[in-house]
């Protein structure tokens, strides 16, 4: 399979599994607290990734690369997972996915400041449109879905953690392969969630079979597989473009949660989500190059010559 097609397959796999994660987290949230769910998910994910890593036997990252891997492991694998689990106690799966996908704009902002890429007009307009969408979601009333102010705040925090993770991982992937980067990052996240271990043992002991199956799925699918395919694709393109690919996640999550959990988002929630996605899409547009010479000017120059 050509490299381009392998990267596309990796992106599609990531999007589908991450979209399903929002629904499964929502489904098992009544059985497991946010920290316990995160610890269980990362335990399964770390074990699955360790098996694959032992087979490949790639060298562990060192120095600056290791620092970045550990950093996004704590922020993205641990922090993001715990906060997202918490957010989905206050948001339906579709709305949570919509808020998290403000992250691509945050990536663009950081790139403009830190990497001195500036702030092109599409980025500024896109940020304003997306922020308007967040306000509309916050104003949404009761409907088939679940939305409250705390959930909105937590959803935006997950977007910040996600964006930070993408930027740090992009730097690490310059010298670390996708499997090792994912495995070490997941292990770092697991260590960060160890304080939740005692509570997780108690809750898992009383959890239903469906909840335990959900934890296993989250660890193997959206964590071990999806983060590896994400890292594989991210190593072969820029961070902003990869972050923008997750714009497909909210739509899939909304449809799946509607079909399986009966969570239909409110009308204002749909409108706000559409504005968020439109803002991110606008921010990823590249300005058309300006034509320096018009046809008339060119003719004048030729005549003068």
mmCIF file of C-alpha atoms in Angstrom:
data_model
loop_
_atom_site.group_PDB
_atom_site.id
_atom_site.type_symbol
_atom_site.label_atom_id
_atom_site.label_comp_id
_atom_site.label_asym_id
_atom_site.label_seq_id
_atom_site.Cartn_x
_atom_site.Cartn_y
_atom_site.Cartn_z
ATOM 1 C CA UNK A 1 0.000 0.000 0.000
ATOM 2 C CA UNK A 2 1.428 3.443 -0.935
ATOM 3 C CA UNK A 3 2.557 5.683 1.914
ATOM 4 C CA UNK A 4 -0.211 8.211 1.194
ATOM 5 C CA UNK A 5 -2.882 5.537 1.458
ATOM 6 C CA UNK A 6 -1.395 4.124 4.676
ATOM 7 C CA UNK A 7 -1.447 7.569 6.264
ATOM 8 C CA UNK A 8 -5.074 8.079 5.157
ATOM 9 C CA UNK A 9 -6.060 4.694 6.582
ATOM 10 C CA UNK A 10 -4.381 5.648 9.864
ATOM 11 C CA UNK A 11 -6.334 8.918 10.015
ATOM 12 C CA UNK A 12 -9.671 7.200 9.305
ATOM 13 C CA UNK A 13 -8.984 4.591 11.988
ATOM 14 C CA UNK A 14 -8.152 7.292 14.522
ATOM 15 C CA UNK A 15 -11.254 9.355 13.762
ATOM 16 C CA UNK A 16 -13.659 6.404 14.021
ATOM 17 C CA UNK A 17 -12.180 5.083 17.269
ATOM 18 C CA UNK A 18 -11.968 8.505 18.933
ATOM 19 C CA UNK A 19 -15.565 9.260 17.979
ATOM 20 C CA UNK A 20 -16.677 5.976 19.551
ATOM 21 C CA UNK A 21 -14.731 6.831 22.720
ATOM 22 C CA UNK A 22 -17.009 9.798 23.497
ATOM 23 C CA UNK A 23 -20.037 7.512 23.391
ATOM 24 C CA UNK A 24 -18.503 4.691 25.457
ATOM 25 C CA UNK A 25 -17.245 7.118 28.135
ATOM 26 C CA UNK A 26 -20.751 8.495 28.447
ATOM 27 C CA UNK A 27 -22.221 4.975 28.629
ATOM 28 C CA UNK A 28 -19.989 3.729 31.479
ATOM 29 C CA UNK A 29 -19.924 7.002 33.409
ATOM 30 C CA UNK A 30 -22.561 5.839 35.881
ATOM 31 C CA UNK A 31 -20.462 2.855 36.966
ATOM 32 C CA UNK A 32 -17.015 4.427 37.169
ATOM 33 C CA UNK A 33 -15.781 7.800 38.406
ATOM 34 C CA UNK A 34 -13.593 9.921 36.079
ATOM 35 C CA UNK A 35 -10.287 8.982 37.725
ATOM 36 C CA UNK A 36 -11.099 5.281 37.973
ATOM 37 C CA UNK A 37 -12.166 5.109 34.350
ATOM 38 C CA UNK A 38 -8.972 6.865 33.268
ATOM 39 C CA UNK A 39 -6.786 4.524 35.325
ATOM 40 C CA UNK A 40 -8.526 1.417 33.969
ATOM 41 C CA UNK A 41 -8.352 2.643 30.376
ATOM 42 C CA UNK A 42 -4.653 3.535 30.587
ATOM 43 C CA UNK A 43 -3.811 0.245 32.312
ATOM 44 C CA UNK A 44 -5.327 -1.742 29.449
ATOM 45 C CA UNK A 45 -3.781 0.580 26.869
ATOM 46 C CA UNK A 46 -0.300 0.377 28.396
ATOM 47 C CA UNK A 47 -0.396 -3.432 28.521
ATOM 48 C CA UNK A 48 -1.562 -3.686 24.907
ATOM 49 C CA UNK A 49 1.077 -1.209 23.708
ATOM 50 C CA UNK A 50 3.832 -2.877 25.738
ATOM 51 C CA UNK A 51 3.164 -6.182 23.957
ATOM 52 C CA UNK A 52 3.533 -4.486 20.582
ATOM 53 C CA UNK A 53 6.586 -2.471 21.706
ATOM 54 C CA UNK A 54 8.367 -5.608 22.950
ATOM 55 C CA UNK A 55 7.900 -7.169 19.541
ATOM 56 C CA UNK A 56 9.390 -4.186 17.702
ATOM 57 C CA UNK A 57 12.153 -3.624 20.306
ATOM 58 C CA UNK A 58 12.740 0.021 19.357
ATOM 59 C CA UNK A 59 15.100 2.135 21.507
ATOM 60 C CA UNK A 60 13.491 4.243 24.223
ATOM 61 C CA UNK A 61 13.534 8.034 23.777
ATOM 62 C CA UNK A 62 16.221 9.981 25.596
ATOM 63 C CA UNK A 63 16.975 13.535 26.600
ATOM 64 C CA UNK A 64 14.775 16.248 25.105
ATOM 65 C CA UNK A 65 12.632 13.755 23.200
ATOM 66 C CA UNK A 66 11.905 11.814 26.392
ATOM 67 C CA UNK A 67 10.896 15.025 28.161
ATOM 68 C CA UNK A 68 8.364 15.802 25.444
ATOM 69 C CA UNK A 69 6.990 12.249 25.464
ATOM 70 C CA UNK A 70 6.566 12.292 29.244
ATOM 71 C CA UNK A 71 5.056 15.766 29.029
ATOM 72 C CA UNK A 72 2.312 14.908 26.582
ATOM 73 C CA UNK A 73 1.819 11.600 28.370
ATOM 74 C CA UNK A 74 0.869 13.428 31.551
ATOM 75 C CA UNK A 75 -1.098 16.220 29.842
ATOM 76 C CA UNK A 76 -2.838 14.274 27.075
ATOM 77 C CA UNK A 77 -3.092 10.648 28.167
ATOM 78 C CA UNK A 78 -3.712 11.397 31.859
ATOM 79 C CA UNK A 79 -5.003 14.957 32.233
ATOM 80 C CA UNK A 80 -7.139 15.006 29.100
ATOM 81 C CA UNK A 81 -8.637 11.585 29.855
ATOM 82 C CA UNK A 82 -9.605 12.414 33.435
ATOM 83 C CA UNK A 83 -11.060 15.819 32.562
ATOM 84 C CA UNK A 84 -12.958 14.437 29.559
ATOM 85 C CA UNK A 85 -14.480 11.696 31.731
ATOM 86 C CA UNK A 86 -15.538 14.393 34.195
ATOM 87 C CA UNK A 87 -16.896 16.643 31.432
ATOM 88 C CA UNK A 88 -19.101 13.846 30.086
ATOM 89 C CA UNK A 89 -20.917 13.695 33.397
ATOM 90 C CA UNK A 90 -22.193 17.183 32.499
ATOM 91 C CA UNK A 91 -22.301 17.002 28.693
ATOM 92 C CA UNK A 92 -23.770 14.594 26.195
ATOM 93 C CA UNK A 93 -21.220 12.782 24.028
ATOM 94 C CA UNK A 94 -21.821 14.904 20.928
ATOM 95 C CA UNK A 95 -21.454 18.253 22.713
ATOM 96 C CA UNK A 96 -18.280 17.090 24.445
ATOM 97 C CA UNK A 97 -16.804 16.115 21.085
ATOM 98 C CA UNK A 98 -17.760 19.506 19.626
ATOM 99 C CA UNK A 99 -16.040 21.441 22.426
ATOM 100 C CA UNK A 100 -12.888 19.345 22.304
ATOM 101 C CA UNK A 101 -12.560 20.221 18.631
ATOM 102 C CA UNK A 102 -11.786 23.837 19.444
ATOM 103 C CA UNK A 103 -8.258 22.421 19.853
ATOM 104 C CA UNK A 104 -7.142 22.953 16.227
ATOM 105 C CA UNK A 105 -7.606 26.705 16.676
ATOM 106 C CA UNK A 106 -5.495 26.591 19.831
ATOM 107 C CA UNK A 107 -2.796 24.773 17.888
ATOM 108 C CA UNK A 108 -2.864 27.560 15.294
ATOM 109 C CA UNK A 109 -2.585 30.228 18.006
ATOM 110 C CA UNK A 110 0.422 28.582 19.636
ATOM 111 C CA UNK A 111 2.073 28.073 16.262
ATOM 112 C CA UNK A 112 1.559 31.770 15.521
ATOM 113 C CA UNK A 113 3.131 32.879 18.801
ATOM 114 C CA UNK A 114 5.827 30.305 19.480
ATOM 115 C CA UNK A 115 6.865 29.420 15.942
ATOM 116 C CA UNK A 116 6.298 32.998 14.684
ATOM 117 C CA UNK A 117 3.931 31.963 11.937
ATOM 118 C CA UNK A 118 1.827 35.071 12.527
ATOM 119 C CA UNK A 119 -1.967 35.360 12.510
ATOM 120 C CA UNK A 120 -3.375 35.241 8.987
ATOM 121 C CA UNK A 121 -6.856 36.640 8.491
ATOM 122 C CA UNK A 122 -8.510 33.179 8.181
ATOM 123 C CA UNK A 123 -7.104 32.204 11.597
ATOM 124 C CA UNK A 124 -8.441 35.335 13.302
ATOM 125 C CA UNK A 125 -11.875 35.049 11.677
ATOM 126 C CA UNK A 126 -12.030 31.345 12.441
ATOM 127 C CA UNK A 127 -11.242 31.897 16.116
ATOM 128 C CA UNK A 128 -14.024 34.489 16.421
ATOM 129 C CA UNK A 129 -16.559 32.223 14.718
ATOM 130 C CA UNK A 130 -15.604 29.234 16.889
ATOM 131 C CA UNK A 131 -15.757 31.291 20.087
ATOM 132 C CA UNK A 132 -19.242 32.435 19.085
ATOM 133 C CA UNK A 133 -20.156 28.775 18.699
ATOM 134 C CA UNK A 134 -18.955 28.021 22.232
ATOM 135 C CA UNK A 135 -21.164 30.815 23.578
ATOM 136 C CA UNK A 136 -24.157 29.452 21.668
ATOM 137 C CA UNK A 137 -23.580 25.961 23.110
ATOM 138 C CA UNK A 138 -23.388 27.475 26.589
ATOM 139 C CA UNK A 139 -26.765 29.143 26.041
ATOM 140 C CA UNK A 140 -28.411 25.911 24.874
ATOM 141 C CA UNK A 141 -31.448 24.862 26.859
ATOM 142 C CA UNK A 142 -32.591 21.425 27.966
ATOM 143 C CA UNK A 143 -33.164 18.909 25.225
ATOM 144 C CA UNK A 144 -32.356 15.336 24.432
ATOM 145 C CA UNK A 145 -28.726 15.998 25.348
ATOM 146 C CA UNK A 146 -27.123 17.169 28.570
ATOM 147 C CA UNK A 147 -25.274 20.487 28.851
ATOM 148 C CA UNK A 148 -24.347 22.694 31.811
ATOM 149 C CA UNK A 149 -21.839 25.457 32.560
ATOM 150 C CA UNK A 150 -19.333 23.248 34.365
ATOM 151 C CA UNK A 151 -19.429 20.839 31.438
ATOM 152 C CA UNK A 152 -18.661 23.679 29.013
ATOM 153 C CA UNK A 153 -15.641 24.738 31.081
ATOM 154 C CA UNK A 154 -14.349 21.170 31.393
ATOM 155 C CA UNK A 155 -14.849 20.618 27.671
ATOM 156 C CA UNK A 156 -12.712 23.647 26.884
ATOM 157 C CA UNK A 157 -10.030 22.481 29.328
ATOM 158 C CA UNK A 158 -9.853 19.183 27.445
ATOM 159 C CA UNK A 159 -9.356 21.151 24.232
ATOM 160 C CA UNK A 160 -6.394 22.979 25.796
ATOM 161 C CA UNK A 161 -4.830 19.717 27.008
ATOM 162 C CA UNK A 162 -5.413 18.107 23.632
ATOM 163 C CA UNK A 163 -3.778 21.006 21.785
ATOM 164 C CA UNK A 164 -0.772 20.970 24.124
ATOM 165 C CA UNK A 165 -0.415 17.234 23.605
ATOM 166 C CA UNK A 166 -0.469 17.539 19.816
ATOM 167 C CA UNK A 167 2.224 20.229 19.799
ATOM 168 C CA UNK A 168 4.504 18.362 22.199
ATOM 169 C CA UNK A 169 4.020 15.051 20.406
ATOM 170 C CA UNK A 170 4.832 16.596 17.030
ATOM 171 C CA UNK A 171 8.241 17.647 18.357
ATOM 172 C CA UNK A 172 8.879 14.239 19.943
ATOM 173 C CA UNK A 173 7.999 12.360 16.734
ATOM 174 C CA UNK A 174 10.953 13.948 14.956
ATOM 175 C CA UNK A 175 13.198 11.365 16.619
ATOM 176 C CA UNK A 176 10.833 8.783 18.183
ATOM 177 C CA UNK A 177 8.823 6.170 16.260
ATOM 178 C CA UNK A 178 5.022 6.099 16.590
ATOM 179 C CA UNK A 179 4.772 2.872 18.603
ATOM 180 C CA UNK A 180 7.402 3.854 21.171
ATOM 181 C CA UNK A 181 6.076 7.401 21.466
ATOM 182 C CA UNK A 182 2.562 6.108 22.129
ATOM 183 C CA UNK A 183 3.632 3.353 24.543
ATOM 184 C CA UNK A 184 5.903 5.531 26.681
ATOM 185 C CA UNK A 185 3.364 8.366 26.672
ATOM 186 C CA UNK A 186 0.566 6.021 27.741
ATOM 187 C CA UNK A 187 2.765 4.560 30.501
ATOM 188 C CA UNK A 188 3.536 8.073 31.738
ATOM 189 C CA UNK A 189 -0.185 8.803 31.819
ATOM 190 C CA UNK A 190 -0.811 5.598 33.764
ATOM 191 C CA UNK A 191 1.772 6.592 36.390
ATOM 192 C CA UNK A 192 0.102 10.002 36.695
ATOM 193 C CA UNK A 193 -3.267 8.338 37.404
ATOM 194 C CA UNK A 194 -1.924 5.933 40.056
ATOM 195 C CA UNK A 195 -3.583 7.959 42.873
ATOM 196 C CA UNK A 196 -6.917 6.733 41.458
ATOM 197 C CA UNK A 197 -5.846 3.059 41.584
ATOM 198 C CA UNK A 198 -7.402 2.125 44.977
ATOM 199 C CA UNK A 199 -10.733 3.685 44.042
ATOM 200 C CA UNK A 200 -10.589 2.027 40.616
ATOM 201 C CA UNK A 201 -10.097 -1.427 42.153
ATOM 202 C CA UNK A 202 -13.178 -0.971 44.342
ATOM 203 C CA UNK A 203 -15.375 0.437 41.564
ATOM 204 C CA UNK A 204 -14.305 -2.151 38.983
ATOM 205 C CA UNK A 205 -15.079 -4.857 41.510
ATOM 206 C CA UNK A 206 -18.696 -3.677 41.639
ATOM 207 C CA UNK A 207 -19.014 -2.610 37.995
ATOM 208 C CA UNK A 208 -21.233 -4.385 35.495
ATOM 209 C CA UNK A 209 -19.823 -6.620 32.798
ATOM 210 C CA UNK A 210 -20.774 -4.029 30.183
ATOM 211 C CA UNK A 211 -18.828 -1.309 32.026
ATOM 212 C CA UNK A 212 -15.720 -3.494 32.273
ATOM 213 C CA UNK A 213 -16.024 -4.332 28.581
ATOM 214 C CA UNK A 214 -16.229 -0.604 27.908
ATOM 215 C CA UNK A 215 -12.996 0.003 29.816
ATOM 216 C CA UNK A 216 -11.234 -2.741 27.850
ATOM 217 C CA UNK A 217 -12.509 -1.286 24.576
ATOM 218 C CA UNK A 218 -11.341 2.213 25.522
ATOM 219 C CA UNK A 219 -7.901 0.888 26.403
ATOM 220 C CA UNK A 220 -7.406 -1.216 23.280
ATOM 221 C CA UNK A 221 -9.293 0.796 20.634
ATOM 222 C CA UNK A 222 -9.296 4.571 21.231
ATOM 223 C CA UNK A 223 -6.054 4.408 23.264
ATOM 224 C CA UNK A 224 -3.629 1.717 22.035
ATOM 225 C CA UNK A 225 -4.731 1.543 18.402
ATOM 226 C CA UNK A 226 -6.007 5.078 17.742
ATOM 227 C CA UNK A 227 -3.141 6.931 19.408
ATOM 228 C CA UNK A 228 -0.646 4.787 17.489
ATOM 229 C CA UNK A 229 -2.325 5.401 14.139
ATOM 230 C CA UNK A 230 -2.560 9.093 15.072
ATOM 231 C CA UNK A 231 1.174 9.260 15.842
ATOM 232 C CA UNK A 232 1.965 7.426 12.602
ATOM 233 C CA UNK A 233 0.015 9.976 10.554
ATOM 234 C CA UNK A 234 1.174 12.973 12.616
ATOM 235 C CA UNK A 235 4.814 12.090 11.934
ATOM 236 C CA UNK A 236 4.050 12.436 8.224
ATOM 237 C CA UNK A 237 2.226 15.779 8.192
ATOM 238 C CA UNK A 238 2.020 19.053 10.133
ATOM 239 C CA UNK A 239 0.252 19.347 13.499
ATOM 240 C CA UNK A 240 -2.387 21.825 12.338
ATOM 241 C CA UNK A 241 -3.572 19.671 9.469
ATOM 242 C CA UNK A 242 -3.742 16.571 11.653
ATOM 243 C CA UNK A 243 -5.669 18.400 14.369
ATOM 244 C CA UNK A 244 -8.109 19.580 11.717
ATOM 245 C CA UNK A 245 -8.839 15.987 10.662
ATOM 246 C CA UNK A 246 -10.618 15.433 13.981
ATOM 247 C CA UNK A 247 -13.371 17.764 12.754
ATOM 248 C CA UNK A 248 -15.083 14.577 11.587
ATOM 249 C CA UNK A 249 -15.238 13.265 15.162
ATOM 250 C CA UNK A 250 -18.142 15.395 16.501
ATOM 251 C CA UNK A 251 -20.493 14.513 13.662
ATOM 252 C CA UNK A 252 -19.833 10.801 14.078
ATOM 253 C CA UNK A 253 -20.111 11.032 17.873
ATOM 254 C CA UNK A 254 -23.432 12.882 17.657
ATOM 255 C CA UNK A 255 -24.922 10.265 15.322
ATOM 256 C CA UNK A 256 -23.669 7.288 17.332
ATOM 257 C CA UNK A 257 -24.748 8.738 20.697
ATOM 258 C CA UNK A 258 -28.150 9.600 19.242
ATOM 259 C CA UNK A 259 -28.566 6.053 17.917
ATOM 260 C CA UNK A 260 -27.218 4.171 20.955
ATOM 261 C CA UNK A 261 -27.855 6.454 23.947
ATOM 262 C CA UNK A 262 -30.825 8.463 22.707
ATOM 263 C CA UNK A 263 -28.908 11.720 23.268
ATOM 264 C CA UNK A 264 -30.175 14.173 20.683
ATOM 265 C CA UNK A 265 -28.378 17.534 21.076
ATOM 266 C CA UNK A 266 -30.409 20.720 21.493
ATOM 267 C CA UNK A 267 -31.062 22.987 18.529
ATOM 268 C CA UNK A 268 -28.757 25.651 19.974
ATOM 269 C CA UNK A 269 -26.186 22.959 20.659
ATOM 270 C CA UNK A 270 -26.256 21.893 17.017
ATOM 271 C CA UNK A 271 -26.015 25.513 15.871
ATOM 272 C CA UNK A 272 -23.139 26.222 18.233
ATOM 273 C CA UNK A 273 -21.371 23.047 17.204
ATOM 274 C CA UNK A 274 -21.747 23.965 13.533
ATOM 275 C CA UNK A 275 -20.227 27.383 14.273
ATOM 276 C CA UNK A 276 -17.321 25.754 16.134
ATOM 277 C CA UNK A 277 -16.592 23.463 13.220
ATOM 278 C CA UNK A 278 -17.044 26.260 10.685
ATOM 279 C CA UNK A 279 -14.632 28.437 12.652
ATOM 280 C CA UNK A 280 -11.996 25.720 12.714
ATOM 281 C CA UNK A 281 -12.500 25.063 8.995
ATOM 282 C CA UNK A 282 -12.116 28.771 8.222
ATOM 283 C CA UNK A 283 -8.967 28.967 10.332
ATOM 284 C CA UNK A 284 -7.357 26.154 8.305
ATOM 285 C CA UNK A 285 -7.891 27.910 4.968
ATOM 286 C CA UNK A 286 -4.800 29.261 3.322
ATOM 287 C CA UNK A 287 -4.972 32.734 1.760
ATOM 288 C CA UNK A 288 -4.742 32.770 -2.011
ATOM 289 C CA UNK A 289 -1.438 34.189 -3.244
ATOM 290 C CA UNK A 290 -1.735 37.781 -4.343
ATOM 291 C CA UNK A 291 -1.160 38.472 -8.027
ATOM 292 C CA UNK A 292 1.598 41.065 -8.162
ATOM 293 C CA UNK A 293 1.287 41.938 -11.795
ATOM 294 C CA UNK A 294 -2.037 42.452 -13.503
ATOM 295 C CA UNK A 295 -2.413 41.758 -17.204
ATOM 296 C CA UNK A 296 -2.398 45.510 -17.948
ATOM 297 C CA UNK A 297 0.743 46.102 -15.935
ATOM 298 C CA UNK A 298 2.463 43.216 -17.679
ATOM 299 C CA UNK A 299 1.571 44.623 -21.102
ATOM 300 C CA UNK A 300 2.949 48.028 -20.062
ATOM 301 C CA UNK A 301 6.222 46.485 -18.966
ATOM 302 C CA UNK A 302 6.508 44.566 -22.242
ATOM 303 C CA UNK A 303 5.821 47.722 -24.249
ATOM 304 C CA UNK A 304 8.440 49.675 -22.296
ATOM 305 C CA UNK A 305 10.979 46.934 -22.944
#
